[in-house]
Amino acid sequence: MKELETLQTWLDESRSTVFFGGAGVSTESGIPDFRSVDGLYNQKYQYPPESIISHSFFKANPEEFYRFYRDRMLYLDAKPNAAHRKLAELEKAGKLAAVVTQNIDGLHQAAGSKMVLELHGSVHRNYCLKCHKFFDVAYVKNSEGIPRCDACGGIVKPDVVLYEESLDGHTISEAVRYIEQADVLIVGGTSLAVYPAAGLINYYRGKRLVLINKTPTPYDHSADLMITGKIGEVFSQIRV
Ligand code: NAD
């Protein structure tokens, strides 16, 4: 494929490549995204998923929140796929500066990536809302109903950014810094529909913006190189 050759050349010539991804990066690991036809938003729940994973819903209805969250957002058996693995290899070889991700599944780190900026937090970190004690994901997964702090009895909340919550300022500014300095920016597996994360693309100043996605996005017209396809399959063909 001609597009793949161009991507390979751009990667080979790049001094600073940054990858910016979303839920589509993990679908080949068996974690559903939100907006695909078989994504979470097209399945039926008692409440729309976008309501359940909001701050106000968590406050008003934590038990229902956790029912959905444990069932549909924790995939502890999922393994990194070819995209996660190739990105980690590129970083190790000094060819990738950072991964900026909207994902909360920790699969980039599981693949060995070190510089990962998690815009929406991680299911692997959980804190007591009262005393801030840390809990791992197994604690949340194995608890019943609302997970409670074993030290003070407070409610334990995942360190993930729910709708209506703001993103961490330091993570955002680091992501902006990396994207501004990138000479190649690869954006993949994201519908680019969730703000402010999607707006980060606007900080890129170079002329080698690569979009890899299965379906069209609102930014397709801005891409210097469009690759339509599965991101794991694309990255498996990249040479480090
Ligand atoms: P999204 O569901 O809105 O969009 C996913 C996009 O990826 C779609 O355009 C889809 O066509 C594409 N896609 C799916 N599988 C693909 C593949 N194998 N190769 C290439 N493209 C593929 O996801 P989003 O843009 O990341 O926004 C949703 C929000 O949901 C994010 O903020 C994220 O925090 C959260 N989320 C995270 C996870 C996770 O951590 N794995 C899973 C679901 C949702």
PDB file of N, CA and C and ligand atoms in Angstrom, residues 21-28 31-36 40-41 53 73 101-107 120 161 163 188-194 197 212-217 229-232, ligand 1:
ATOM      1  N   GLY A  21      -4.070   8.881  20.359  1.00  0.00           N
ATOM      2  CA  GLY A  21      -5.061   7.856  20.045  1.00  0.00           C
ATOM      3  C   GLY A  21      -6.265   7.837  20.962  1.00  0.00           C
ATOM      4  N   GLY A  22      -7.202   6.958  20.575  1.00  0.00           N
ATOM      5  CA  GLY A  22      -8.424   6.808  21.361  1.00  0.00           C
ATOM      6  C   GLY A  22      -8.861   5.360  21.426  1.00  0.00           C
ATOM      7  N   ALA A  23     -10.136   5.179  21.717  1.00  0.00           N
ATOM      8  CA  ALA A  23     -10.666   3.846  22.015  1.00  0.00           C
ATOM      9  C   ALA A  23     -10.434   2.842  20.886  1.00  0.00           C
ATOM     10  N   GLY A  24     -10.353   3.323  19.641  1.00  0.00           N
ATOM     11  CA  GLY A  24     -10.130   2.431  18.506  1.00  0.00           C
ATOM     12  C   GLY A  24      -8.790   1.711  18.563  1.00  0.00           C
ATOM     13  N   VAL A  25      -7.849   2.234  19.344  1.00  0.00           N
ATOM     14  CA  VAL A  25      -6.544   1.579  19.479  1.00  0.00           C
ATOM     15  C   VAL A  25      -6.692   0.261  20.246  1.00  0.00           C
ATOM     16  N   SER A  26      -7.714   0.173  21.084  1.00  0.00           N
ATOM     17  CA  SER A  26      -7.848  -1.022  21.926  1.00  0.00           C
ATOM     18  C   SER A  26      -8.942  -1.984  21.481  1.00  0.00           C
ATOM     19  N   THR A  27      -9.661  -1.666  20.396  1.00  0.00           N
ATOM     20  CA  THR A  27     -10.736  -2.593  19.981  1.00  0.00           C
ATOM     21  C   THR A  27     -10.154  -3.943  19.540  1.00  0.00           C
ATOM     22  N   GLU A  28      -8.962  -3.913  18.936  1.00  0.00           N
ATOM     23  CA  GLU A  28      -8.348  -5.180  18.519  1.00  0.00           C
ATOM     24  C   GLU A  28      -7.805  -5.963  19.720  1.00  0.00           C
ATOM     25  N   ILE A  31     -11.550  -4.613  23.623  1.00  0.00           N
ATOM     26  CA  ILE A  31     -12.260  -3.610  24.430  1.00  0.00           C
ATOM     27  C   ILE A  31     -13.132  -2.784  23.488  1.00  0.00           C
ATOM     28  N   PRO A  32     -14.443  -2.781  23.695  1.00  0.00           N
ATOM     29  CA  PRO A  32     -15.298  -2.035  22.754  1.00  0.00           C
ATOM     30  C   PRO A  32     -15.052  -0.529  22.849  1.00  0.00           C
ATOM     31  N   ASP A  33     -15.171   0.172  21.709  1.00  0.00           N
ATOM     32  CA  ASP A  33     -15.100   1.634  21.773  1.00  0.00           C
ATOM     33  C   ASP A  33     -16.498   2.163  22.067  1.00  0.00           C
ATOM     34  N   PHE A  34     -16.689   3.463  21.939  1.00  0.00           N
ATOM     35  CA  PHE A  34     -18.004   4.038  22.244  1.00  0.00           C
ATOM     36  C   PHE A  34     -18.880   4.172  21.020  1.00  0.00           C
ATOM     37  N   ARG A  35     -18.280   4.640  19.901  1.00  0.00           N
ATOM     38  CA  ARG A  35     -19.140   5.102  18.798  1.00  0.00           C
ATOM     39  C   ARG A  35     -19.216   4.186  17.582  1.00  0.00           C
ATOM     40  N   SER A  36     -18.502   3.077  17.564  1.00  0.00           N
ATOM     41  CA  SER A  36     -18.663   2.132  16.448  1.00  0.00           C
ATOM     42  C   SER A  36     -20.045   1.493  16.533  1.00  0.00           C
ATOM     43  N   LEU A  40     -20.212   0.823  22.715  1.00  0.00           N
ATOM     44  CA  LEU A  40     -21.092   0.901  23.894  1.00  0.00           C
ATOM     45  C   LEU A  40     -22.310   1.800  23.685  1.00  0.00           C
ATOM     46  N   TYR A  41     -22.143   2.856  22.862  1.00  0.00           N
ATOM     47  CA  TYR A  41     -23.251   3.802  22.707  1.00  0.00           C
ATOM     48  C   TYR A  41     -24.398   3.224  21.892  1.00  0.00           C
ATOM     49  N   ILE A  53     -21.720   7.652  32.809  1.00  0.00           N
ATOM     50  CA  ILE A  53     -20.331   7.987  33.127  1.00  0.00           C
ATOM     51  C   ILE A  53     -20.128   9.504  33.237  1.00  0.00           C
ATOM     52  N   MET A  73     -16.566  -1.416  31.488  1.00  0.00           N
ATOM     53  CA  MET A  73     -15.384  -0.580  31.317  1.00  0.00           C
ATOM     54  C   MET A  73     -14.115  -1.188  31.893  1.00  0.00           C
ATOM     55  N   THR A 101      -3.002   9.657  24.983  1.00  0.00           N
ATOM     56  CA  THR A 101      -4.153   8.776  24.783  1.00  0.00           C
ATOM     57  C   THR A 101      -5.390   9.249  25.540  1.00  0.00           C
ATOM     58  N   GLN A 102      -6.531   8.964  24.916  1.00  0.00           N
ATOM     59  CA  GLN A 102      -7.811   9.206  25.603  1.00  0.00           C
ATOM     60  C   GLN A 102      -8.244   7.937  26.333  1.00  0.00           C
ATOM     61  N   ASN A 103      -7.495   6.859  26.149  1.00  0.00           N
ATOM     62  CA  ASN A 103      -7.886   5.588  26.754  1.00  0.00           C
ATOM     63  C   ASN A 103      -7.534   5.522  28.231  1.00  0.00           C
ATOM     64  N   ILE A 104      -8.289   4.675  28.899  1.00  0.00           N
ATOM     65  CA  ILE A 104      -8.143   4.562  30.350  1.00  0.00           C
ATOM     66  C   ILE A 104      -7.730   3.144  30.741  1.00  0.00           C
ATOM     67  N   ASP A 105      -7.360   2.339  29.730  1.00  0.00           N
ATOM     68  CA  ASP A 105      -7.168   0.913  29.982  1.00  0.00           C
ATOM     69  C   ASP A 105      -5.747   0.500  30.357  1.00  0.00           C
ATOM     70  N   GLY A 106      -4.786   1.402  30.260  1.00  0.00           N
ATOM     71  CA  GLY A 106      -3.407   1.084  30.656  1.00  0.00           C
ATOM     72  C   GLY A 106      -2.674   0.160  29.707  1.00  0.00           C
ATOM     73  N   LEU A 107      -3.196  -0.085  28.500  1.00  0.00           N
ATOM     74  CA  LEU A 107      -2.557  -1.062  27.612  1.00  0.00           C
ATOM     75  C   LEU A 107      -1.255  -0.553  26.983  1.00  0.00           C
ATOM     76  N   HIS A 120      -7.556  11.097  29.976  1.00  0.00           N
ATOM     77  CA  HIS A 120      -8.790  10.786  30.699  1.00  0.00           C
ATOM     78  C   HIS A 120      -8.565   9.881  31.899  1.00  0.00           C
ATOM     79  N   VAL A 161     -11.557  10.566  34.100  1.00  0.00           N
ATOM     80  CA  VAL A 161     -12.262  11.832  33.925  1.00  0.00           C
ATOM     81  C   VAL A 161     -13.667  11.529  33.405  1.00  0.00           C
ATOM     82  N   TYR A 163     -17.621  12.626  32.297  1.00  0.00           N
ATOM     83  CA  TYR A 163     -18.236  13.792  31.667  1.00  0.00           C
ATOM     84  C   TYR A 163     -18.571  14.800  32.769  1.00  0.00           C
ATOM     85  N   GLY A 188      -4.810   8.177  15.701  1.00  0.00           N
ATOM     86  CA  GLY A 188      -5.444   6.930  15.293  1.00  0.00           C
ATOM     87  C   GLY A 188      -6.471   6.399  16.265  1.00  0.00           C
ATOM     88  N   GLY A 189      -7.488   5.730  15.713  1.00  0.00           N
ATOM     89  CA  GLY A 189      -8.480   5.055  16.536  1.00  0.00           C
ATOM     90  C   GLY A 189      -9.283   5.994  17.418  1.00  0.00           C
ATOM     91  N   THR A 190      -9.551   7.167  16.885  1.00  0.00           N
ATOM     92  CA  THR A 190     -10.397   8.094  17.644  1.00  0.00           C
ATOM     93  C   THR A 190     -11.376   8.781  16.703  1.00  0.00           C
ATOM     94  N   SER A 191     -12.623   8.940  17.183  1.00  0.00           N
ATOM     95  CA  SER A 191     -13.637   9.610  16.369  1.00  0.00           C
ATOM     96  C   SER A 191     -13.413  11.117  16.363  1.00  0.00           C
ATOM     97  N   LEU A 192     -12.515  11.596  17.219  1.00  0.00           N
ATOM     98  CA  LEU A 192     -12.224  13.026  17.374  1.00  0.00           C
ATOM     99  C   LEU A 192     -13.509  13.810  17.639  1.00  0.00           C
ATOM    100  N   ALA A 193     -14.370  13.210  18.459  1.00  0.00           N
ATOM    101  CA  ALA A 193     -15.656  13.832  18.778  1.00  0.00           C
ATOM    102  C   ALA A 193     -15.697  14.331  20.223  1.00  0.00           C
ATOM    103  N   VAL A 194     -14.712  13.946  21.044  1.00  0.00           N
ATOM    104  CA  VAL A 194     -14.753  14.300  22.467  1.00  0.00           C
ATOM    105  C   VAL A 194     -13.789  15.455  22.744  1.00  0.00           C
ATOM    106  N   ALA A 197     -10.210  16.990  24.362  1.00  0.00           N
ATOM    107  CA  ALA A 197      -9.121  16.146  23.849  1.00  0.00           C
ATOM    108  C   ALA A 197      -8.939  16.292  22.338  1.00  0.00           C
ATOM    109  N   ILE A 212      -5.125   7.582  11.063  1.00  0.00           N
ATOM    110  CA  ILE A 212      -5.415   6.161  10.815  1.00  0.00           C
ATOM    111  C   ILE A 212      -6.720   5.833  11.529  1.00  0.00           C
ATOM    112  N   ASN A 213      -7.746   5.532  10.779  1.00  0.00           N
ATOM    113  CA  ASN A 213      -9.039   5.228  11.397  1.00  0.00           C
ATOM    114  C   ASN A 213      -9.865   4.332  10.488  1.00  0.00           C
ATOM    115  N   LYS A 214     -10.804   3.623  11.127  1.00  0.00           N
ATOM    116  CA  LYS A 214     -11.666   2.733  10.348  1.00  0.00           C
ATOM    117  C   LYS A 214     -12.761   3.503   9.624  1.00  0.00           C
ATOM    118  N   THR A 215     -13.192   4.598  10.253  1.00  0.00           N
ATOM    119  CA  THR A 215     -14.329   5.365   9.720  1.00  0.00           C
ATOM    120  C   THR A 215     -13.940   6.851   9.622  1.00  0.00           C
ATOM    121  N   PRO A 216     -14.686   7.646   8.855  1.00  0.00           N
ATOM    122  CA  PRO A 216     -14.340   9.068   8.708  1.00  0.00           C
ATOM    123  C   PRO A 216     -14.401   9.846  10.032  1.00  0.00           C
ATOM    124  N   THR A 217     -13.599  10.898  10.120  1.00  0.00           N
ATOM    125  CA  THR A 217     -13.612  11.780  11.297  1.00  0.00           C
ATOM    126  C   THR A 217     -13.759  13.223  10.815  1.00  0.00           C
ATOM    127  N   GLY A 229      -8.310   1.966   7.853  1.00  0.00           N
ATOM    128  CA  GLY A 229      -8.096   0.555   8.159  1.00  0.00           C
ATOM    129  C   GLY A 229      -7.952   0.343   9.649  1.00  0.00           C
ATOM    130  N   LYS A 230      -7.612  -0.882  10.002  1.00  0.00           N
ATOM    131  CA  LYS A 230      -7.467  -1.233  11.417  1.00  0.00           C
ATOM    132  C   LYS A 230      -6.063  -0.868  11.883  1.00  0.00           C
ATOM    133  N   ILE A 231      -6.005  -0.191  12.989  1.00  0.00           N
ATOM    134  CA  ILE A 231      -4.723   0.384  13.416  1.00  0.00           C
ATOM    135  C   ILE A 231      -3.684  -0.687  13.781  1.00  0.00           C
ATOM    136  N   GLY A 232      -4.139  -1.794  14.361  1.00  0.00           N
ATOM    137  CA  GLY A 232      -3.205  -2.878  14.695  1.00  0.00           C
ATOM    138  C   GLY A 232      -2.595  -3.466  13.433  1.00  0.00           C
TER     139      GLY A 232
HETATM  140  P1  NAD B   1     -14.830   6.639  19.994  1.00  0.00           P
HETATM  141  O1  NAD B   1     -15.528   5.393  20.409  1.00  0.00           O
HETATM  142  O2  NAD B   1     -15.595   7.891  19.928  1.00  0.00           O
HETATM  143  O3  NAD B   1     -14.212   6.424  18.540  1.00  0.00           O
HETATM  144  C1  NAD B   1     -13.416   5.323  18.205  1.00  0.00           C
HETATM  145  C2  NAD B   1     -12.969   5.492  16.760  1.00  0.00           C
HETATM  146  O4  NAD B   1     -12.022   4.486  16.474  1.00  0.00           O
HETATM  147  C3  NAD B   1     -14.098   5.364  15.752  1.00  0.00           C
HETATM  148  O5  NAD B   1     -13.964   6.395  14.794  1.00  0.00           O
HETATM  149  C4  NAD B   1     -13.859   3.982  15.119  1.00  0.00           C
HETATM  150  O6  NAD B   1     -14.227   3.924  13.772  1.00  0.00           O
HETATM  151  C5  NAD B   1     -12.374   3.852  15.258  1.00  0.00           C
HETATM  152  N1  NAD B   1     -11.885   2.483  15.380  1.00  0.00           N
HETATM  153  C6  NAD B   1     -12.416   1.468  16.104  1.00  0.00           C
HETATM  154  N2  NAD B   1     -11.638   0.382  16.027  1.00  0.00           N
HETATM  155  C7  NAD B   1     -10.582   0.721  15.233  1.00  0.00           C
HETATM  156  C8  NAD B   1      -9.435   0.037  14.780  1.00  0.00           C
HETATM  157  N3  NAD B   1      -9.195  -1.230  15.120  1.00  0.00           N
HETATM  158  N4  NAD B   1      -8.563   0.688  13.977  1.00  0.00           N
HETATM  159  C9  NAD B   1      -8.789   1.969  13.598  1.00  0.00           C
HETATM  160  N5  NAD B   1      -9.861   2.672  14.009  1.00  0.00           N
HETATM  161  C10 NAD B   1     -10.739   2.055  14.820  1.00  0.00           C
HETATM  162  O7  NAD B   1     -13.542   6.765  20.893  1.00  0.00           O
HETATM  163  P2  NAD B   1     -12.711   8.057  21.313  1.00  0.00           P
HETATM  164  O8  NAD B   1     -12.589   8.986  20.168  1.00  0.00           O
HETATM  165  O9  NAD B   1     -11.490   7.561  21.975  1.00  0.00           O
HETATM  166  O10 NAD B   1     -13.607   8.778  22.392  1.00  0.00           O
HETATM  167  C11 NAD B   1     -14.307   8.025  23.362  1.00  0.00           C
HETATM  168  C12 NAD B   1     -13.937   8.261  24.804  1.00  0.00           C
HETATM  169  O11 NAD B   1     -14.223   7.028  25.436  1.00  0.00           O
HETATM  170  C13 NAD B   1     -12.505   8.523  25.083  1.00  0.00           C
HETATM  171  O12 NAD B   1     -12.484   9.678  25.793  1.00  0.00           O
HETATM  172  C14 NAD B   1     -12.017   7.380  25.974  1.00  0.00           C
HETATM  173  O13 NAD B   1     -11.618   7.896  27.232  1.00  0.00           O
HETATM  174  C15 NAD B   1     -13.221   6.558  26.294  1.00  0.00           C
HETATM  175  N6  NAD B   1     -13.072   5.103  26.051  1.00  0.00           N
HETATM  176  C16 NAD B   1     -11.910   4.475  26.381  1.00  0.00           C
HETATM  177  C17 NAD B   1     -11.785   3.122  26.140  1.00  0.00           C
HETATM  178  C18 NAD B   1     -10.479   2.450  26.491  1.00  0.00           C
HETATM  179  O14 NAD B   1      -9.788   2.902  27.403  1.00  0.00           O
HETATM  180  N7  NAD B   1     -10.088   1.395  25.776  1.00  0.00           N
HETATM  181  C19 NAD B   1     -12.827   2.392  25.572  1.00  0.00           C
HETATM  182  C20 NAD B   1     -14.028   3.070  25.268  1.00  0.00           C
HETATM  183  C21 NAD B   1     -14.117   4.439  25.509  1.00  0.00           C
END
